[in-house]
XYZ file of C-alpha atoms in Angstrom:
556
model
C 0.000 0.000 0.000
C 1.819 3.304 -1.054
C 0.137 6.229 0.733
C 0.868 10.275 1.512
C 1.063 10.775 -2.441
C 3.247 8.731 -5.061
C 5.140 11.382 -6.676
C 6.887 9.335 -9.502
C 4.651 9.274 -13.278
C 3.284 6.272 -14.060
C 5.738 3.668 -15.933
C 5.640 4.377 -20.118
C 3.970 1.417 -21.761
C 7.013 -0.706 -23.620
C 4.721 -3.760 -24.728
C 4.179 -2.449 -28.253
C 5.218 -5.418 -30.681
C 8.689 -4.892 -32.139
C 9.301 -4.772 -36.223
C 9.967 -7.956 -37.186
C 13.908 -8.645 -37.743
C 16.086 -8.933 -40.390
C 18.807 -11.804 -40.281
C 22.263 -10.430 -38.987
C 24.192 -13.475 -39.592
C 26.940 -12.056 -41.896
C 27.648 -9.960 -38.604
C 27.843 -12.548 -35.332
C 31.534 -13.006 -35.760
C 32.522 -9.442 -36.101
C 30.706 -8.577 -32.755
C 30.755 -11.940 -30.913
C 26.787 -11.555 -30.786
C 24.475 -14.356 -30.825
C 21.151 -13.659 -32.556
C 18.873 -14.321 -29.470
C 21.124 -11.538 -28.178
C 20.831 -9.360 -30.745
C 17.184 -9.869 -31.304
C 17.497 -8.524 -27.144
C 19.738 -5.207 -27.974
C 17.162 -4.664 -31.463
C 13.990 -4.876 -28.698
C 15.733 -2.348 -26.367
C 17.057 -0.474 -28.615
C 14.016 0.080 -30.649
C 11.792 1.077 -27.109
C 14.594 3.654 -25.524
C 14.790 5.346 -28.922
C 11.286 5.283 -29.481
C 10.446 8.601 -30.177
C 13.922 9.400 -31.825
C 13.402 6.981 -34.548
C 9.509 7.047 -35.119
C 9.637 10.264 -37.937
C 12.214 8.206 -40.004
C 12.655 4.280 -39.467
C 9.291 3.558 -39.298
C 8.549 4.598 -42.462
C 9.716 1.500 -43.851
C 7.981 -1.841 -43.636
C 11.805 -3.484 -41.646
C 14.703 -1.990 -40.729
C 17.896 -1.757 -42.894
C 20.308 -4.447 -41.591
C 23.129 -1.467 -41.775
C 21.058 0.485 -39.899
C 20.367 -1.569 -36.960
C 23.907 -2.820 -36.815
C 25.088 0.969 -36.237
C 22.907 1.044 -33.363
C 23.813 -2.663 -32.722
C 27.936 -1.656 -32.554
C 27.093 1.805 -30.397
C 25.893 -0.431 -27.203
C 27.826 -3.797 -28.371
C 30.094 -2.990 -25.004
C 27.238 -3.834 -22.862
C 27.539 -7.444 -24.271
C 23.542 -7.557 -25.118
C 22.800 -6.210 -21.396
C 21.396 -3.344 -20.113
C 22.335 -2.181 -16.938
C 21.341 0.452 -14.231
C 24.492 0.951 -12.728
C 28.240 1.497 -14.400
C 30.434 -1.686 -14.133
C 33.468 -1.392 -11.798
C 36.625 -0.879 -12.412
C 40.051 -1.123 -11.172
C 39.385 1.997 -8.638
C 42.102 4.507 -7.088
C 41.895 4.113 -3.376
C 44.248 5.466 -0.228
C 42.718 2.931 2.517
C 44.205 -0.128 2.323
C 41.850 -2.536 3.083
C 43.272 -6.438 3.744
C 41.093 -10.083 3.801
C 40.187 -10.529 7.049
C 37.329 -13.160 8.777
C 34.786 -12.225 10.822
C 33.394 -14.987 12.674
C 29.528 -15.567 11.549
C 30.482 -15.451 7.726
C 31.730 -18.042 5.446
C 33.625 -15.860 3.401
C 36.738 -13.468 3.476
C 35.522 -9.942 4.139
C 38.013 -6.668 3.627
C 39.013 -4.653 6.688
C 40.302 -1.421 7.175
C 41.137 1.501 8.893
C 40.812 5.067 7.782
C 42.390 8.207 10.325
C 40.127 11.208 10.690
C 40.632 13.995 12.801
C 38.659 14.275 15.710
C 38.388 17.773 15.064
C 37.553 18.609 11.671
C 37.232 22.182 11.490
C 40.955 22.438 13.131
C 42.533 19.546 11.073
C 44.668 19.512 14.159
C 45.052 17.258 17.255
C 43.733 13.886 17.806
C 42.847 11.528 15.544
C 39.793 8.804 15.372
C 41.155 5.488 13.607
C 37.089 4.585 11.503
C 36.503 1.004 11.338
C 35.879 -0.336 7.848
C 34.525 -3.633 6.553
C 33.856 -4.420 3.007
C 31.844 -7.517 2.248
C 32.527 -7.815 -1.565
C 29.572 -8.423 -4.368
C 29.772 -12.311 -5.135
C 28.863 -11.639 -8.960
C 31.983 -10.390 -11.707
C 32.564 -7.425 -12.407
C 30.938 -5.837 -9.943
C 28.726 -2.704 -10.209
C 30.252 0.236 -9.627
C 27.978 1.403 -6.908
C 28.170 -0.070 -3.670
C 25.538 0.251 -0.614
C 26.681 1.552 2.439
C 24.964 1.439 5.321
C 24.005 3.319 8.095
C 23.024 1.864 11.279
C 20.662 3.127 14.211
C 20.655 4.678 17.579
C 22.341 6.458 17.144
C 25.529 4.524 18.635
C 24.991 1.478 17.002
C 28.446 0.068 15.049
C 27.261 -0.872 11.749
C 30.972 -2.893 11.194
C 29.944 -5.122 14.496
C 26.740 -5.624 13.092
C 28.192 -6.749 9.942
C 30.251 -9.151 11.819
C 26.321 -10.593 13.451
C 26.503 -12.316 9.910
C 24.833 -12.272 6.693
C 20.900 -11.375 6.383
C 18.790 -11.910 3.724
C 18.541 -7.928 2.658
C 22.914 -8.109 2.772
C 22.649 -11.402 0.878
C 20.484 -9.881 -2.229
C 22.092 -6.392 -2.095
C 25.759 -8.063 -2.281
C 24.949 -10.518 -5.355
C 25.919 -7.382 -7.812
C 27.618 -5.041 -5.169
C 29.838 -4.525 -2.355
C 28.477 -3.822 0.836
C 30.320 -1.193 3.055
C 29.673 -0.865 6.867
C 31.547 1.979 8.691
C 31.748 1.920 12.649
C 30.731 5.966 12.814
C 32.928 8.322 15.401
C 32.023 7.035 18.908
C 30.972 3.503 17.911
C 32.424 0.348 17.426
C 35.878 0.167 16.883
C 36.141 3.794 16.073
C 36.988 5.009 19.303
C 33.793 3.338 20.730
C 32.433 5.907 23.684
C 30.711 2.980 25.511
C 29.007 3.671 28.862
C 29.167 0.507 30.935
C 26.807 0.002 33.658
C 26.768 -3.858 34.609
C 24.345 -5.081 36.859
C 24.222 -8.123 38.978
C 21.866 -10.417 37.265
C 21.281 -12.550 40.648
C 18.851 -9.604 42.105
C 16.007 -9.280 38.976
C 15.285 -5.749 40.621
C 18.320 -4.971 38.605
C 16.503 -5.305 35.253
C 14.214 -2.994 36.274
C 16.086 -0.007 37.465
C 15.324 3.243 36.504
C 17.054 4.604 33.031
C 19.772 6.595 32.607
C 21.183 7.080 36.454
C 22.225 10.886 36.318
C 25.351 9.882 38.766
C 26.563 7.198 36.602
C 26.134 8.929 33.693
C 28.161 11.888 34.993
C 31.205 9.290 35.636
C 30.871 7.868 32.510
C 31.201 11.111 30.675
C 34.043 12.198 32.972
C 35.725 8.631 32.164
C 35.223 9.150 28.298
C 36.607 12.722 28.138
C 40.169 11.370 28.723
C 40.298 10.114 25.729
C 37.512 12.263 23.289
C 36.433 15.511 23.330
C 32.404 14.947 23.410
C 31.326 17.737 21.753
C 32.796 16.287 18.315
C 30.804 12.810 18.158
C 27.873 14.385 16.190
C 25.752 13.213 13.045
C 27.137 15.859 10.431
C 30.890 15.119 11.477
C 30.398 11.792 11.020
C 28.657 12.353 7.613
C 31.893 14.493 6.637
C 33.919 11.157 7.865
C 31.732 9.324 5.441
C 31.951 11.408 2.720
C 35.655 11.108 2.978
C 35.778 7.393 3.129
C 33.292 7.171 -0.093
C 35.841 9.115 -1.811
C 38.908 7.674 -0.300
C 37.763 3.975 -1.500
C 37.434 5.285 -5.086
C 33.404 5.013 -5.681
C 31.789 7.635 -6.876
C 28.259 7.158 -6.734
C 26.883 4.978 -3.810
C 23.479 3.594 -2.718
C 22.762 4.404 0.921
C 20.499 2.253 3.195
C 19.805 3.768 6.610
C 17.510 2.303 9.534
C 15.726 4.479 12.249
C 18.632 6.826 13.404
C 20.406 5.529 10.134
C 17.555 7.102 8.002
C 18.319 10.594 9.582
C 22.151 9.867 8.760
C 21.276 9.466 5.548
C 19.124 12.206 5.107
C 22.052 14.340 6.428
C 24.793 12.716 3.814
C 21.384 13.602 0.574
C 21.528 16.816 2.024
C 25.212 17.597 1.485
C 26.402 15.571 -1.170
C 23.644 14.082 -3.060
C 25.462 14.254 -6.372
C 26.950 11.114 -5.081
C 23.755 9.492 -4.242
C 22.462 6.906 -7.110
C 20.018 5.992 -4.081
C 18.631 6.434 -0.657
C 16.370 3.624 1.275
C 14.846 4.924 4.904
C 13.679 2.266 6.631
C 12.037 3.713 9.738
C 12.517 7.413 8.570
C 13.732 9.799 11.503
C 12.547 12.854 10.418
C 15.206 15.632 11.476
C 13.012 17.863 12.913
C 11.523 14.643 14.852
C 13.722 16.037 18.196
C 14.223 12.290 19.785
C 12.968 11.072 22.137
C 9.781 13.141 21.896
C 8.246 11.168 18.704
C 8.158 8.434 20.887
C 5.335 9.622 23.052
C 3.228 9.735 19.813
C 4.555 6.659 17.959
C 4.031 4.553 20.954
C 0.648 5.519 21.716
C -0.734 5.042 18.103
C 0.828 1.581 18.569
C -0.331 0.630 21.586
C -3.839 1.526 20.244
C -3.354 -0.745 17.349
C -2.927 -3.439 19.596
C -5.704 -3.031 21.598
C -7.507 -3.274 18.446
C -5.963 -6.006 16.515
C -6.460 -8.038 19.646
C -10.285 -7.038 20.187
C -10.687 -8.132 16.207
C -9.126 -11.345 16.183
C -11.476 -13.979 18.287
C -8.625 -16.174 19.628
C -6.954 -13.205 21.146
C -10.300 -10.982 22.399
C -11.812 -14.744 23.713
C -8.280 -15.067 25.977
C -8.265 -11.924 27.097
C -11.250 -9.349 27.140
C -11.063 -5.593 27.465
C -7.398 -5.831 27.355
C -7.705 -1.863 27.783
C -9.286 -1.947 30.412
C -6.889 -4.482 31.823
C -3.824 -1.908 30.665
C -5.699 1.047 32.266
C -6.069 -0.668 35.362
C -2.423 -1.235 35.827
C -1.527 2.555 35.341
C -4.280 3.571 37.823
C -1.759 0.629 40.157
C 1.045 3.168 39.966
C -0.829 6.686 41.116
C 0.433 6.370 44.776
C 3.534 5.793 43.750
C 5.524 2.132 42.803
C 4.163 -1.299 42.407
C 5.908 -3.698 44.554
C 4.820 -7.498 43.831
C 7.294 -10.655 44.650
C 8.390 -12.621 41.544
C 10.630 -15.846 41.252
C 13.935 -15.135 39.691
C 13.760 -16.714 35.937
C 17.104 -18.140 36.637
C 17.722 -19.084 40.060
C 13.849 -19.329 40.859
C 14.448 -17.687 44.337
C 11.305 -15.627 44.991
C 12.092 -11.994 45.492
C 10.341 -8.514 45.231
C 10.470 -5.818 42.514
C 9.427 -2.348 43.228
C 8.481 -1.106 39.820
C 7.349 2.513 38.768
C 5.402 3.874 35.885
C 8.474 5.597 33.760
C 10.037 2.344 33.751
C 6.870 0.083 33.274
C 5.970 2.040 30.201
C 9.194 2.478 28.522
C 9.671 -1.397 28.807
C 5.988 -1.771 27.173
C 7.472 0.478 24.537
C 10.265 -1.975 23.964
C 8.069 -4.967 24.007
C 6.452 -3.275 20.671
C 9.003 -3.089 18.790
C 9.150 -6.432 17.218
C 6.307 -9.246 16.368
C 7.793 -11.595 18.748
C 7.528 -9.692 21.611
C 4.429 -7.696 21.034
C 2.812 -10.775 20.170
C 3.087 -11.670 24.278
C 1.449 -8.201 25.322
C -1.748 -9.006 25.325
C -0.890 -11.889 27.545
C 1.228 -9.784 30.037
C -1.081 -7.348 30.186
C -3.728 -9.562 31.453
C -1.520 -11.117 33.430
C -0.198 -8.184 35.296
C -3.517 -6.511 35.883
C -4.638 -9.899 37.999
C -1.355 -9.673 39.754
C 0.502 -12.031 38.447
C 4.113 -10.265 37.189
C 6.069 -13.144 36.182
C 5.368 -13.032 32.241
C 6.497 -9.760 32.416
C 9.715 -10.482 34.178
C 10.317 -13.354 32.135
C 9.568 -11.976 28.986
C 11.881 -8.763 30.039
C 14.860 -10.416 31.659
C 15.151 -12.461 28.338
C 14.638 -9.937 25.847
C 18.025 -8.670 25.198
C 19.835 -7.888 21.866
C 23.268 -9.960 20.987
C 26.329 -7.635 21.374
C 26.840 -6.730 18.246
C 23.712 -4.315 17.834
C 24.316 -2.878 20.827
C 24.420 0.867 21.643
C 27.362 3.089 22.847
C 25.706 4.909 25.287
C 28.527 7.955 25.023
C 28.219 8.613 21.397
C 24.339 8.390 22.085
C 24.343 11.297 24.337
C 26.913 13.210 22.410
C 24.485 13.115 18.841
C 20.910 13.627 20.977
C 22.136 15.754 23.720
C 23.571 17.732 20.620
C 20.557 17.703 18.125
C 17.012 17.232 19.608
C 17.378 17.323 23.549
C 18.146 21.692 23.427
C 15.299 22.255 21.019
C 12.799 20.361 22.643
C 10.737 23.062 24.800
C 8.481 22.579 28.019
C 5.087 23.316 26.356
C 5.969 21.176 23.567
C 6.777 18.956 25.884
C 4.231 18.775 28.128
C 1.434 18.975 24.819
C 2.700 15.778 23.194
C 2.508 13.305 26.434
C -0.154 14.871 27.825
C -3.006 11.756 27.683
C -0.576 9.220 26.315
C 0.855 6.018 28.846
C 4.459 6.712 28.357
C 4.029 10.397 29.407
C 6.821 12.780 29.945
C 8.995 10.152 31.602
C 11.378 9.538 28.944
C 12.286 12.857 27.591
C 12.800 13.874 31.602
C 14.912 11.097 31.806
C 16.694 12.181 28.656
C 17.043 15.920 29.766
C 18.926 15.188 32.843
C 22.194 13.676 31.277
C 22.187 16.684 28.689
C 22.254 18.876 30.997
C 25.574 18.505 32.243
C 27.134 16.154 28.920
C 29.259 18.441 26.725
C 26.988 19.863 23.997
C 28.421 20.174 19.997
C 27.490 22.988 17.428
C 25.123 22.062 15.310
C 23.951 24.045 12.359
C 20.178 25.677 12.140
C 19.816 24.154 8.792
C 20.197 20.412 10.192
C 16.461 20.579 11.164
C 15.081 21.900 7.981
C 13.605 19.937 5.433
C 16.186 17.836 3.292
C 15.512 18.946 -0.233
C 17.501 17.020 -3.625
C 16.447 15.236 -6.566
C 17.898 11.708 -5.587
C 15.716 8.339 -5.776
C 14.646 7.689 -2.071
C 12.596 5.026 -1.070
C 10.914 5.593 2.377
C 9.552 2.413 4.079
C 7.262 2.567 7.156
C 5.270 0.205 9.191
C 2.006 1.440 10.774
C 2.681 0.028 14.147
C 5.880 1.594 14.500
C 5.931 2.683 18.058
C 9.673 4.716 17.386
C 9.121 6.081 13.695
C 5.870 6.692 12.338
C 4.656 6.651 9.260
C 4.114 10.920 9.753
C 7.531 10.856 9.569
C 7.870 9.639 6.169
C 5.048 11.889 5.078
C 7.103 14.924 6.700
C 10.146 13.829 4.367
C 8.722 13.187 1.109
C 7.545 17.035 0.770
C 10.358 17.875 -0.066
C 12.255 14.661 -2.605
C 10.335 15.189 -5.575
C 11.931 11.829 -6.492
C 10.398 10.105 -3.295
C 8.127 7.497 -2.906
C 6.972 6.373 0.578
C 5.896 2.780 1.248
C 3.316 2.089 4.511
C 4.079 -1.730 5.770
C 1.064 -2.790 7.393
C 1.011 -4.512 10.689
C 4.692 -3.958 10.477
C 6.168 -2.399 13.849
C 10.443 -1.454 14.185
C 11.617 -4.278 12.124
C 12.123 -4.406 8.259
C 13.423 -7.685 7.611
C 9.831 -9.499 5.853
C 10.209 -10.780 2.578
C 7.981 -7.567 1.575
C 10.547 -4.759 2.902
C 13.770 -6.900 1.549
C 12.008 -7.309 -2.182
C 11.354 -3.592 -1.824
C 14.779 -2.957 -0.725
C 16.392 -4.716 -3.365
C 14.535 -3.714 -6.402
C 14.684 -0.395 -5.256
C 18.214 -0.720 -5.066
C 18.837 -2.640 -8.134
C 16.932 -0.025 -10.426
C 17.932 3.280 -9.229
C 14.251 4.540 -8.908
C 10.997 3.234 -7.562
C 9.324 4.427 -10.859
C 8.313 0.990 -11.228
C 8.244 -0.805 -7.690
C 5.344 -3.292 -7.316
C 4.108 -2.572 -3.360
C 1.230 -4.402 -3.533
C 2.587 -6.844 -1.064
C 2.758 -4.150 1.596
C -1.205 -3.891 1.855
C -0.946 -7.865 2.293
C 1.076 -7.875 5.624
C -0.206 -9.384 8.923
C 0.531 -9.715 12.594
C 1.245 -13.207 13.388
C -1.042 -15.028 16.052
C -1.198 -13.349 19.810
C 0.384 -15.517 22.226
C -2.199 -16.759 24.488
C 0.750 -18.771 26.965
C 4.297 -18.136 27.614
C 6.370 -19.939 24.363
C 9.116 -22.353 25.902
C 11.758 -20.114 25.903
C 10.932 -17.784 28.372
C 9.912 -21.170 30.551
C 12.976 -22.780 30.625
């Protein structure tokens, strides 16, 4: 389902029957052409010249054999294909980049390092070694045009989550191209600005503390400014370190693919260079004017509603558990004199202890719990649950819920980017009129605002919050349940890429790895332009079945 306006004109008709041919057998040898591939170039030829040739070769009943072989020798380099993308070369490069293994993949990937100073403006003073890893296109020769991508957070390392191994999105993209994943400033392995906080996992209070501890957070930043300056770990620097790497590897023009935060990365690199932008795909678009964390207040609510819904429409679920809103509303009323306190066994140890819980922390966990199908398929269930007393699928569910390593977040270049762009310019009656009626409430941006207010702020530029206007293909993917980036989002972006096209995912929350979003992905990316891109199959998309018990793993 494509909604908020399809900008792109409808695809010209190129089903017309062609002239019949003429034989071009005196010519195979000369050109190394077979005739079924001729009869291929002829076809092509005669549709992308259409208009060009209609006053004067169609005024005979064939074509002259001279003539089409003139047009025949003018694209005989393509060897009877046509392609969207330049073929690749032998290309000038200063990074060296050396075979190296990474641990989930079969194959030799390329690794690198490329030295950027940490202050860019000054081109003095310490320097940030980036992270590289190129995982090669399998097909020869390779296009030209590589897809790099941007991961989300921001502070995720898009190099470690290469290393995670190959998905099926990476395995499409990287039959015709090489994929390029850059650890950003702060992440990764490019001077990673990681804010540890462990936790004993023995008391299960500990997964439920509140977030970001002002106190630790203040040691953390005093920790990391021995060996950073904080105020230069910021989305547009690290666009200007991309931009440098795309040219120090040689490409010219590159594909980008950015999720969540990515999407606003991206958005930033279209902005500034988009004359090296062949493509752009947003999956989960960040608007920039979205000022994180406030869209979540809206996002999550709309999603939350959804559920409610989808479960009140689908018999199994609505049978198992009735007025699940009311059931939700009656555990927020639970927290108005203050925290919940209920005793729980531990998942692990199965030693029975007690939690004391609040709202803030209750809701932003709900708010993770939507973010994927397999998690917000058990909500309905812990809802219930929870509103008869009974805690333990939400502990369970919660204390087993965590991502693997390598998609993790550094919490310092985190604070650095949003303490930087969104946490200043979010004001108190803005504030207060987006959570006002809504379960998450001001609790998370509070939260947010305390760290900034003592975390070393960067410049930013007035014009990174203005619409991102340029003329490059960008495909914007959204899912309606997204309870981070809406669909509005998307609609906010498109205004201004007249070469935009915005595709709504239905029942599809944070998550765009369905067969749907990769096919869009990849045609997208393999044609340059989403002129043509077939979405039906977004309109098709369904939850899977609410959970009415506790699946095994959370059990064991």
């Amino acid at each position: 389902m494509v909604t908020h306006g399809d900008r792109l004109s409808s695809a010209q008709d190129i089903d017309r029957k062609p002239t019949p041919l003429p034989s071009f057998r005196p010519f195979d040898k000369l050109f190394r052409l077979t005739p079924a591939r001729i009869k291929r170039l002829y076809v092509i030829v005669q549709v992308s010249t259409k208009q060009r040739l209609d006053a004067g070769l169609r005024r005979h009943d064939g074509f002259s054999p001279l003539v089409v072989l003139a047009i025949v020798f003018a694209v005989a380099s393509s060897c009877a294909t046509v392609t969207h993308s330049p073929v690749s070369e032998k290309r000038p490069t200063t990074i060296g980049l050396t075979s190296c293994t990474l641990a989930k993949h079969k194959e030799a990937a390329l690794c690198g390092k490329h030295q950027v100073y940490e202050n860019r403006a000054a081109q003095t003073g310490r320097k940030i070694a980036l992270n590289i890893v190129v995982l090669p296109a399998r097909s020869s020769p390779t296009k030209a045009d590589p897809v790099f991508y941007l991961a989300g957070g921001p502070g995720q390392a898009a190099a470690r989550i290469a290393s995670a191994g190959e998905d099926a999105i990476m395995r499409e993209l990287r039959r015709e191209r090489d994929l390029v994943f850059i650890d950003m400033r702060g992440t990764g392995d490019s001077n990673g600005l990681q804010c540890s906080f462990p936790i004993d996992r023995a008391d299960v209070q500990n997964f439920f503390l509140e977030l970001f501890d002002p106190v630790k957070v203040q040691a953390c930043s005093e920790k990391l400014e021995q060996s950073a300056d904080l105020r230069y770990y910021t989305t547009p620097l690290g666009i200007e370190d991309l931009e440098e790497i795309r040219s120090a590897l040689g490409y010219d023009q590159i594909n980008l693919y950015g999720i969540s935060y990515g999407s606003l990365a991206a958005l930033e690199y279209v902005r500034r260079y988009s004359d090296h932008v062949r493509s752009a795909v947003l999956a989960g678009v960040a608007a920039p004017a979205a000022k994180l964390p406030l869209q979540l207040v809206l996002a999550a609510q709309q999603a939350m509603t959804r559920l409610f819904h989808d479960c009140a429409a689908d018999v199994v679920c609505a049978s198992a558990f009735p007025n699940l809103t009311g059931s939700f509303g009656r555990i927020l009323d639970g927290f108005k004199p203050g925290m919940v306190n209920f005793a729980v066994a531990h998942p692990v140890s199965k030693a029975i202890q007690t939690v004391s819980l609040s709202r803030g922390v209750f809701a932003r966990q709900v708010v993770s719990l939507l973010y994927s199908h397999r998690t917000a398929s058990l909500l309905p269930l812990i809802i219930d649950s929870a509103a008869k007393g009974d805690w333990s699928p939400y502990v369970r569910v919660l204390t087993r819920s965590a991502a693997a390593p390598e998609f993790g977040v550094f919490l310092g270049a985190y604070f650095s980017a949003t303490c930087a762009e969104s946490i200043p310019f979010i004001d108190e009656s803005e504030l207060e009129h987006a959570s006002a009626g809504t379960f998450l409430g001001d609790f998370r941006a509070r939260r947010h605002q305390q760290p900034c207010a003592y975390w070393p702020r960067g410049a930013i530029d007035s014009e990174f919050h203005s619409p991102v206007r340029a003329d490059a293909p960008v495909l914007m993917l959204s899912g309606d349940i997204d309870p981070s980036t809406p669909a509005e989002f998307g609609a906010q972006v498109l205004q201004s890429l007249p070469n935009g096209r915005q595709v709504i995912l239905r029942s599809t929350p944070h998550s765009f790895a369905s067969p749907c979003a990769r096919d869009q992905i990849v045609a997208f990316i393999t044609n340059g332009s989403a002129k043509k891109l077939d979405a039906n199959c977004a309109a098709r998309l369904r939850r899977p079945p609410f959970a009415t018990e506790l699946p095994a793993r959370y059990n064991r």
